[in-house]
Short mmCIF file of C-alpha atoms and ligand atoms in Angstrom, two decimals:
data_model
loop_
_atom_site.label_atom_id
_atom_site.label_comp_id
_atom_site.label_asym_id
_atom_site.label_seq_id
_atom_site.Cartn_x
_atom_site.Cartn_y
_atom_site.Cartn_z
CA MET A 10 247.04 -28.13 128.06
CA PRO A 11 247.70 -28.38 131.87
CA SER A 12 245.16 -30.60 133.48
CA THR A 13 244.69 -28.62 136.63
CA ARG A 14 245.06 -24.97 137.92
CA ARG A 15 248.39 -25.70 139.81
CA GLN A 16 249.83 -27.10 136.37
CA PHE A 17 248.62 -24.08 134.67
CA LEU A 18 250.00 -21.59 137.22
CA ALA A 19 253.23 -23.55 136.92
CA THR A 20 253.46 -23.61 132.99
CA SER A 21 251.99 -19.99 132.82
CA SER A 22 255.04 -18.62 135.06
CA ILE A 23 257.58 -20.40 133.14
CA ALA A 24 256.07 -18.60 129.58
CA LEU A 25 256.27 -15.86 131.36
CA GLY A 26 259.60 -15.92 132.41
CA ALA A 27 259.02 -16.16 136.17
CA THR A 28 260.56 -19.25 138.58
CA ALA A 29 258.28 -21.98 139.67
CA PRO A 30 258.01 -22.04 143.26
CA GLY A 31 261.16 -23.89 144.81
CA LEU A 32 262.41 -24.82 141.45
CA CYS A 33 264.82 -23.34 139.27
CA THR A 34 266.78 -23.51 135.70
CA SER A 35 269.71 -21.67 136.77
CA ASP A 36 272.45 -22.04 139.14
CA ALA A 37 271.51 -24.31 142.60
CA PRO A 38 274.20 -23.73 145.27
CA ASN A 39 272.43 -25.78 147.32
CA PRO A 40 270.95 -28.81 145.40
CA THR A 41 267.36 -29.70 146.05
CA ARG A 42 267.79 -33.57 146.24
CA PRO A 43 265.84 -35.65 145.51
CA LEU A 44 264.85 -34.38 142.18
CA ILE A 45 263.06 -36.08 139.96
CA VAL A 46 262.23 -34.63 136.15
CA SER A 47 260.29 -36.71 133.58
CA THR A 48 258.67 -36.14 129.95
CA TRP A 49 255.04 -34.97 129.62
CA PRO A 50 252.62 -33.88 131.85
CA PHE A 51 251.79 -37.94 132.48
CA GLY A 52 255.41 -37.83 133.93
CA LYS A 53 254.28 -36.24 136.95
CA ALA A 54 252.18 -39.25 138.47
CA SER A 55 255.29 -41.08 138.04
CA ASN A 56 257.23 -38.70 139.55
CA ASP A 57 255.06 -38.29 142.71
CA GLU A 58 255.37 -41.78 142.79
CA ALA A 59 259.16 -42.31 142.55
CA LEU A 60 259.45 -39.28 145.09
CA ARG A 61 257.29 -42.04 147.72
CA VAL A 62 259.42 -44.76 147.15
CA LEU A 63 262.61 -42.74 148.05
CA THR A 64 260.95 -40.97 150.88
CA LYS A 65 259.94 -44.68 152.35
CA GLY A 66 263.85 -45.14 151.79
CA GLY A 67 263.71 -47.32 148.37
CA SER A 68 266.78 -47.04 146.15
CA ILE A 69 266.85 -44.47 143.08
CA LEU A 70 266.56 -47.60 141.28
CA ASP A 71 263.40 -48.44 142.80
CA ALA A 72 262.04 -45.04 142.15
CA VAL A 73 262.71 -45.13 138.55
CA GLU A 74 260.94 -48.35 138.11
CA HIS A 75 258.13 -47.88 140.38
CA GLY A 76 257.43 -44.33 139.03
CA ILE A 77 257.50 -45.58 135.40
CA LYS A 78 254.99 -48.26 136.42
CA VAL A 79 252.30 -45.98 137.37
CA THR A 80 252.70 -44.75 133.50
CA GLU A 81 252.67 -48.03 132.11
CA LEU A 82 249.74 -49.18 134.05
CA ASP A 83 247.66 -46.33 133.06
CA THR A 84 244.94 -47.72 130.72
CA LYS A 85 244.23 -44.13 129.16
CA ASN A 86 247.52 -43.52 128.08
CA ARG A 87 247.79 -44.61 124.58
CA SER A 88 251.52 -44.48 124.65
CA VAL A 89 253.03 -46.02 127.01
CA GLY A 90 252.15 -49.51 128.28
CA ILE A 91 250.40 -52.39 126.88
CA SER A 92 247.36 -50.02 126.05
CA GLY A 93 249.81 -47.93 123.37
CA SER A 94 249.62 -47.68 120.32
CA PRO A 95 249.94 -50.68 118.36
CA ASN A 96 251.88 -51.52 115.16
CA ALA A 97 251.04 -52.03 111.71
CA ALA A 98 250.23 -55.56 112.22
CA GLY A 99 247.78 -54.55 115.21
CA VAL A 100 249.89 -55.50 117.81
CA VAL A 101 251.61 -53.58 120.97
CA GLN A 102 255.25 -53.98 121.08
CA GLN A 103 256.99 -52.09 123.43
CA ASP A 104 260.66 -50.80 124.35
CA ALA A 105 262.20 -49.89 127.53
CA CYS A 106 265.66 -49.18 129.18
CA ILE A 107 266.97 -48.06 132.56
CA MET A 108 270.53 -47.26 133.51
CA HIS A 109 272.07 -47.25 137.26
CA GLY A 110 274.82 -44.24 137.25
CA PRO A 111 276.88 -46.07 140.06
CA GLY A 112 278.45 -48.61 138.25
CA HIS A 113 277.49 -47.19 134.71
CA GLN A 114 275.14 -50.42 134.31
CA ALA A 115 272.50 -50.60 131.89
CA GLY A 116 269.32 -52.82 131.07
CA SER A 117 267.05 -52.70 128.62
CA VAL A 118 264.61 -54.55 125.98
CA ALA A 119 262.82 -53.49 122.67
CA ALA A 120 259.84 -54.76 120.73
CA ILE A 121 259.02 -56.86 123.11
CA GLU A 122 255.14 -57.95 123.20
CA GLY A 123 252.56 -58.73 126.49
CA ILE A 124 254.35 -57.84 129.44
CA ILE A 125 252.56 -55.35 131.57
CA HIS A 126 256.19 -53.81 133.06
CA PRO A 127 258.50 -53.46 130.19
CA ILE A 128 260.59 -51.41 132.37
CA SER A 129 260.72 -54.24 134.98
CA ALA A 130 262.19 -56.35 132.25
CA ALA A 131 264.98 -53.70 131.42
CA ARG A 132 265.95 -53.63 135.28
CA ARG A 133 265.94 -57.32 135.43
CA VAL A 134 267.82 -57.94 131.91
CA MET A 135 270.26 -55.38 133.88
CA GLU A 136 270.62 -57.03 137.16
CA LYS A 137 270.47 -60.50 136.07
CA THR A 138 272.09 -60.88 133.05
CA PRO A 139 275.29 -60.50 131.32
CA HIS A 140 273.73 -58.42 128.63
CA VAL A 141 272.35 -54.90 128.18
CA MET A 142 269.67 -55.66 125.67
CA LEU A 143 267.16 -58.16 124.96
CA VAL A 144 264.49 -58.32 122.01
CA GLY A 145 261.54 -59.58 120.79
CA ASP A 146 260.15 -63.44 121.96
CA GLY A 147 263.52 -63.34 123.51
CA ALA A 148 262.85 -60.69 125.77
CA ARG A 149 259.24 -61.95 126.17
CA MET A 150 260.42 -65.33 127.59
CA PHE A 151 262.93 -63.90 130.02
CA ALA A 152 260.31 -61.61 131.57
CA ILE A 153 257.97 -64.27 131.63
CA GLU A 154 260.75 -66.47 133.25
CA GLU A 155 261.69 -63.73 135.41
CA GLY A 156 257.89 -63.84 136.82
CA LEU A 157 256.89 -60.60 135.74
CA LYS A 158 253.09 -59.91 134.59
CA SER A 159 252.25 -60.98 131.04
CA ILE A 160 249.21 -61.22 128.89
CA ASP A 161 249.03 -63.74 126.30
CA VAL A 162 249.53 -62.48 122.74
CA ASP A 163 249.58 -64.47 119.50
CA SER A 164 251.13 -62.24 117.32
CA SER A 165 251.83 -64.60 114.94
CA LYS A 166 248.37 -64.91 113.18
CA LEU A 167 248.32 -61.34 113.08
CA HIS A 168 251.62 -60.56 111.70
CA GLU A 169 251.05 -63.41 109.20
CA ALA A 170 247.58 -61.40 107.92
CA TRP A 171 249.77 -58.35 107.73
CA ARG A 172 252.10 -59.15 105.85
CA LYS A 173 249.66 -60.89 103.45
CA GLU A 174 247.54 -57.70 103.00
CA ARG A 175 250.99 -55.74 102.82
CA ALA A 176 252.25 -58.05 99.66
CA SER A 177 249.00 -57.32 98.27
CA LYS A 178 248.61 -53.85 98.68
CA LYS A 179 251.88 -52.90 98.83
CA GLN A 180 250.87 -50.97 102.13
CA ALA A 181 253.23 -48.25 103.19
CA VAL A 182 253.72 -47.59 106.74
CA GLN A 183 251.70 -45.57 108.65
CA LYS A 184 252.72 -41.93 108.88
CA ARG A 185 253.42 -40.80 111.98
CA SER A 186 251.13 -38.25 113.25
CA LYS A 187 251.03 -35.75 116.52
CA GLY A 188 249.28 -38.29 119.33
CA ASP A 189 250.52 -41.29 118.12
CA HIS A 190 253.75 -41.28 120.30
CA ASP A 191 255.15 -40.52 123.47
CA THR A 192 257.73 -41.73 125.87
CA ILE A 193 257.99 -41.62 129.74
CA ALA A 194 261.71 -41.19 130.06
CA LEU A 195 262.25 -40.23 134.42
CA LEU A 196 265.41 -39.48 135.81
CA VAL A 197 266.11 -39.30 139.18
CA LEU A 198 268.71 -37.65 141.46
CA GLY A 199 269.10 -39.50 145.05
CA SER A 200 270.29 -37.54 148.14
CA ASP A 201 273.48 -38.86 147.54
CA GLY A 202 274.07 -37.42 144.20
CA ASN A 203 273.54 -40.81 142.66
CA ILE A 204 271.58 -40.89 139.50
CA ALA A 205 269.25 -43.18 137.82
CA GLY A 206 267.11 -43.27 134.92
CA GLY A 207 264.46 -45.17 132.76
CA CYS A 208 262.13 -44.97 129.73
CA SER A 209 259.30 -47.04 128.31
CA THR A 210 257.07 -46.57 125.10
CA SER A 211 255.03 -48.04 122.81
CA GLY A 212 256.42 -46.29 120.29
CA TRP A 213 255.11 -44.90 116.96
CA GLY A 214 251.75 -45.89 116.48
CA GLY A 215 251.34 -48.12 113.01
CA LYS A 216 255.18 -48.85 113.00
CA LEU A 217 256.52 -51.80 111.11
CA PRO A 218 256.65 -54.90 112.90
CA GLY A 219 260.37 -55.26 114.91
CA ARG A 220 260.84 -51.67 114.42
CA VAL A 221 262.90 -49.90 117.68
CA GLY A 222 262.70 -46.66 118.47
CA ASP A 223 265.47 -44.43 120.83
CA SER A 224 263.78 -45.51 123.70
CA PRO A 225 265.80 -48.79 124.86
CA ILE A 226 268.85 -47.73 122.94
CA ILE A 227 271.70 -46.50 125.51
CA GLY A 228 272.82 -42.73 124.32
CA SER A 229 269.70 -42.06 122.04
CA GLY A 230 266.42 -42.52 124.39
CA LEU A 231 268.51 -42.51 127.56
CA TYR A 232 272.27 -41.73 128.78
CA ILE A 233 273.41 -41.47 132.69
CA ASP A 234 276.88 -39.85 133.32
CA ASN A 235 276.94 -40.41 137.13
CA GLU A 236 279.96 -37.75 138.02
CA VAL A 237 277.91 -35.44 135.49
CA GLY A 238 273.98 -35.70 135.24
CA ALA A 239 271.40 -37.55 132.96
CA ALA A 240 269.01 -36.89 130.05
CA GLY A 241 265.90 -38.81 128.11
CA ALA A 242 264.05 -37.94 125.11
CA THR A 243 261.03 -38.10 123.53
CA GLY A 244 259.67 -37.72 120.23
CA LEU A 245 260.28 -39.14 116.94
CA GLY A 246 262.57 -41.72 117.48
CA GLU A 247 264.83 -42.21 114.32
CA ASN A 248 266.01 -38.81 114.74
CA VAL A 249 266.94 -39.20 118.04
CA MET A 250 269.04 -42.09 117.14
CA ARG A 251 271.13 -41.04 114.32
CA HIS A 252 272.56 -38.44 116.56
CA CYS A 253 273.13 -40.53 119.65
CA ALA A 254 271.04 -37.26 121.22
CA SER A 255 270.96 -38.15 124.91
CA PHE A 256 274.66 -38.79 125.11
CA MET A 257 275.06 -35.35 123.41
CA VAL A 258 272.97 -33.59 125.88
CA VAL A 259 275.06 -35.20 128.80
CA ASP A 260 278.59 -34.33 127.16
CA PHE A 261 277.32 -30.82 126.63
CA MET A 262 276.62 -30.76 130.74
CA ARG A 263 280.00 -32.78 130.89
CA GLN A 264 281.61 -29.43 128.85
CA GLY A 265 279.85 -27.64 132.02
CA LEU A 266 276.56 -26.27 130.47
CA HIS A 267 273.46 -26.07 132.60
CA PRO A 268 271.09 -28.77 131.78
CA GLN A 269 268.74 -26.30 129.97
CA GLU A 270 271.63 -25.44 127.54
CA ALA A 271 272.60 -28.78 127.08
CA CYS A 272 269.06 -29.47 125.76
CA LEU A 273 268.69 -26.69 123.19
CA ARG A 274 272.29 -27.01 122.24
CA ALA A 275 271.81 -30.23 121.11
CA ILE A 276 268.59 -29.38 119.09
CA HIS A 277 270.82 -26.69 117.53
CA ARG A 278 273.46 -28.99 116.62
CA ILE A 279 271.03 -31.98 115.53
CA SER A 280 269.38 -29.01 113.26
CA ARG A 281 272.76 -27.97 111.96
CA ILE A 282 273.39 -31.25 110.88
CA ASP A 283 270.27 -32.76 109.87
CA PRO A 284 268.90 -32.44 106.31
CA LEU A 285 265.10 -32.16 107.89
CA ALA A 286 263.50 -28.84 108.92
CA THR A 287 263.54 -28.32 113.10
CA GLU A 288 259.96 -28.67 113.46
CA ASP A 289 260.09 -31.90 111.40
CA LEU A 290 262.68 -33.42 113.62
CA ALA A 291 259.80 -33.73 116.48
CA ILE A 292 262.57 -34.07 119.06
CA ASN A 293 262.34 -33.42 123.11
CA PHE A 294 264.58 -33.48 125.86
CA VAL A 295 264.51 -33.63 129.69
CA ALA A 296 268.15 -33.48 131.66
CA LEU A 297 269.09 -32.92 135.32
CA ASP A 298 272.42 -32.44 136.58
CA LYS A 299 274.76 -33.47 139.19
CA LYS A 300 274.12 -30.28 141.19
CA GLY A 301 270.66 -30.52 141.29
CA ARG A 302 269.78 -28.08 138.15
CA TYR A 303 267.48 -29.15 135.47
CA GLY A 304 266.20 -28.08 132.14
CA ALA A 305 264.38 -29.30 128.83
CA ALA A 306 264.08 -28.35 125.34
CA GLY A 307 261.69 -29.27 122.16
CA THR A 308 261.67 -27.99 118.63
CA GLY A 309 258.72 -26.33 117.42
CA THR A 310 257.05 -25.06 120.49
CA GLY A 311 258.50 -27.39 122.97
CA PHE A 312 256.74 -29.70 125.38
CA LYS A 313 255.30 -29.58 128.71
CA TYR A 314 257.47 -31.71 130.90
CA SER A 315 257.15 -32.69 135.29
CA VAL A 316 259.63 -31.48 138.13
CA THR A 317 259.42 -32.94 141.44
CA THR A 318 261.40 -32.29 145.04
CA LYS A 319 259.98 -32.61 148.10
CA SER A 320 258.81 -29.47 148.23
CA SER A 321 256.56 -29.29 144.71
CA SER A 322 255.42 -31.03 141.79
CA VAL A 323 254.68 -29.16 138.94
CA VAL A 324 254.29 -29.16 134.69
CA LEU A 325 256.89 -27.03 133.05
CA GLN A 326 256.87 -25.90 129.62
CA SER A 327 259.91 -26.08 128.08
CA PRO A 328 261.62 -23.65 125.40
CA GLY A 329 261.13 -24.32 121.91
CA VAL A 330 263.73 -24.57 119.03
CA THR A 331 262.24 -23.78 115.38
CA SER A 332 263.81 -23.37 111.63
CA LYS A 333 264.28 -19.69 112.69
CA ASP A 334 266.38 -19.89 114.99
CA ILE A 335 268.77 -22.40 113.35
CA GLY A 336 268.74 -20.22 110.12
CA PRO A 337 269.06 -20.94 106.54
CA GLU A 338 272.38 -22.07 106.45
CA GLY A 339 272.49 -23.10 110.17
CA GLY A 340 273.95 -19.92 110.80
CA ASN A 341 273.41 -19.96 114.90
CA ARG A 342 276.61 -21.82 115.90
CA LYS A 343 275.03 -22.60 119.16
C1 SD4 B 29 259.72 -43.53 119.74
N1 SD4 B 29 260.32 -41.93 120.91
O1 SD4 B 29 259.41 -45.04 119.81
C2 SD4 B 29 259.85 -43.06 121.14
C3 SD4 B 29 258.44 -42.53 120.95
C4 SD4 B 29 258.03 -41.19 121.61
O2 SD4 B 29 257.14 -39.06 121.25
O3 SD4 B 29 258.97 -40.56 122.37
N2 SD4 B 29 257.14 -40.66 121.40
O4 SD4 B 29 260.22 -42.84 118.52
#
């Protein structure tokens, strides 16, 4: 449920087919820049920080990093940051990535433990190494060498205890339930038309140790094409990764689709190909394009996302896609 009257008005107006003040999903001849779009209502605080950074003269990368840091630091958030959901061994392993449209640069960290700001680690991988992705202990070591804030973790004992328990009980991986996941994916269109974005999550609660989700995988949890636009994902990462979904959304925009249509089209295409029922895919996308247009879509009833410009910062409801929209044989050829 929207937590403030303003959010309620914003989500209601979209649900009723009206347009939120100053924001629209239709063509924007005079793009409103900067534009910040992120996943979920909790993204709004990150968007607001990103806008503050830009207003003070920060870069689009600064806006992405500092914006996402707000959610990573929120101790009430159980899906992002070190207060996020632990894996099956009781250890929080986080995934994050960042991408900079100009120069098509990317950096990411996966299954990193005890680092307060994985998004900052991802940025440093991009800016200070010749690599795109670091994982596990190596990623943690690198982040600490870079002077990033960390907490002590001695996960080896926890992992060992879990291994023993698993061997004795043949423990299954915990089924994923609503509420044990969520990612912040945050996209920024700067005043100069350049684009940057990032993702951060603790991923699937109860996942196998070492599991990596879609969020740190470029093209899955996030993708930016500076000539076109950006897309980010949240939901069941396995179902995003198997389809390179963020890349797909951006590619649809490259073919001329509005960001909202591109998100919907990706869900339709994935639903047709995938043996899972649309609702069970549990995938959601946000997108923006170079023209300053934005949109989102999710499976089932859709999901809420946050949109911020200089004139307003609101939480909106995305459209949803269900099996009925796809048809028994994937009849909808969207
Ligand atoms: C993952 N996609 O690790 C992330 C988590 C998420 O809503 O976004 N859940 O699978």
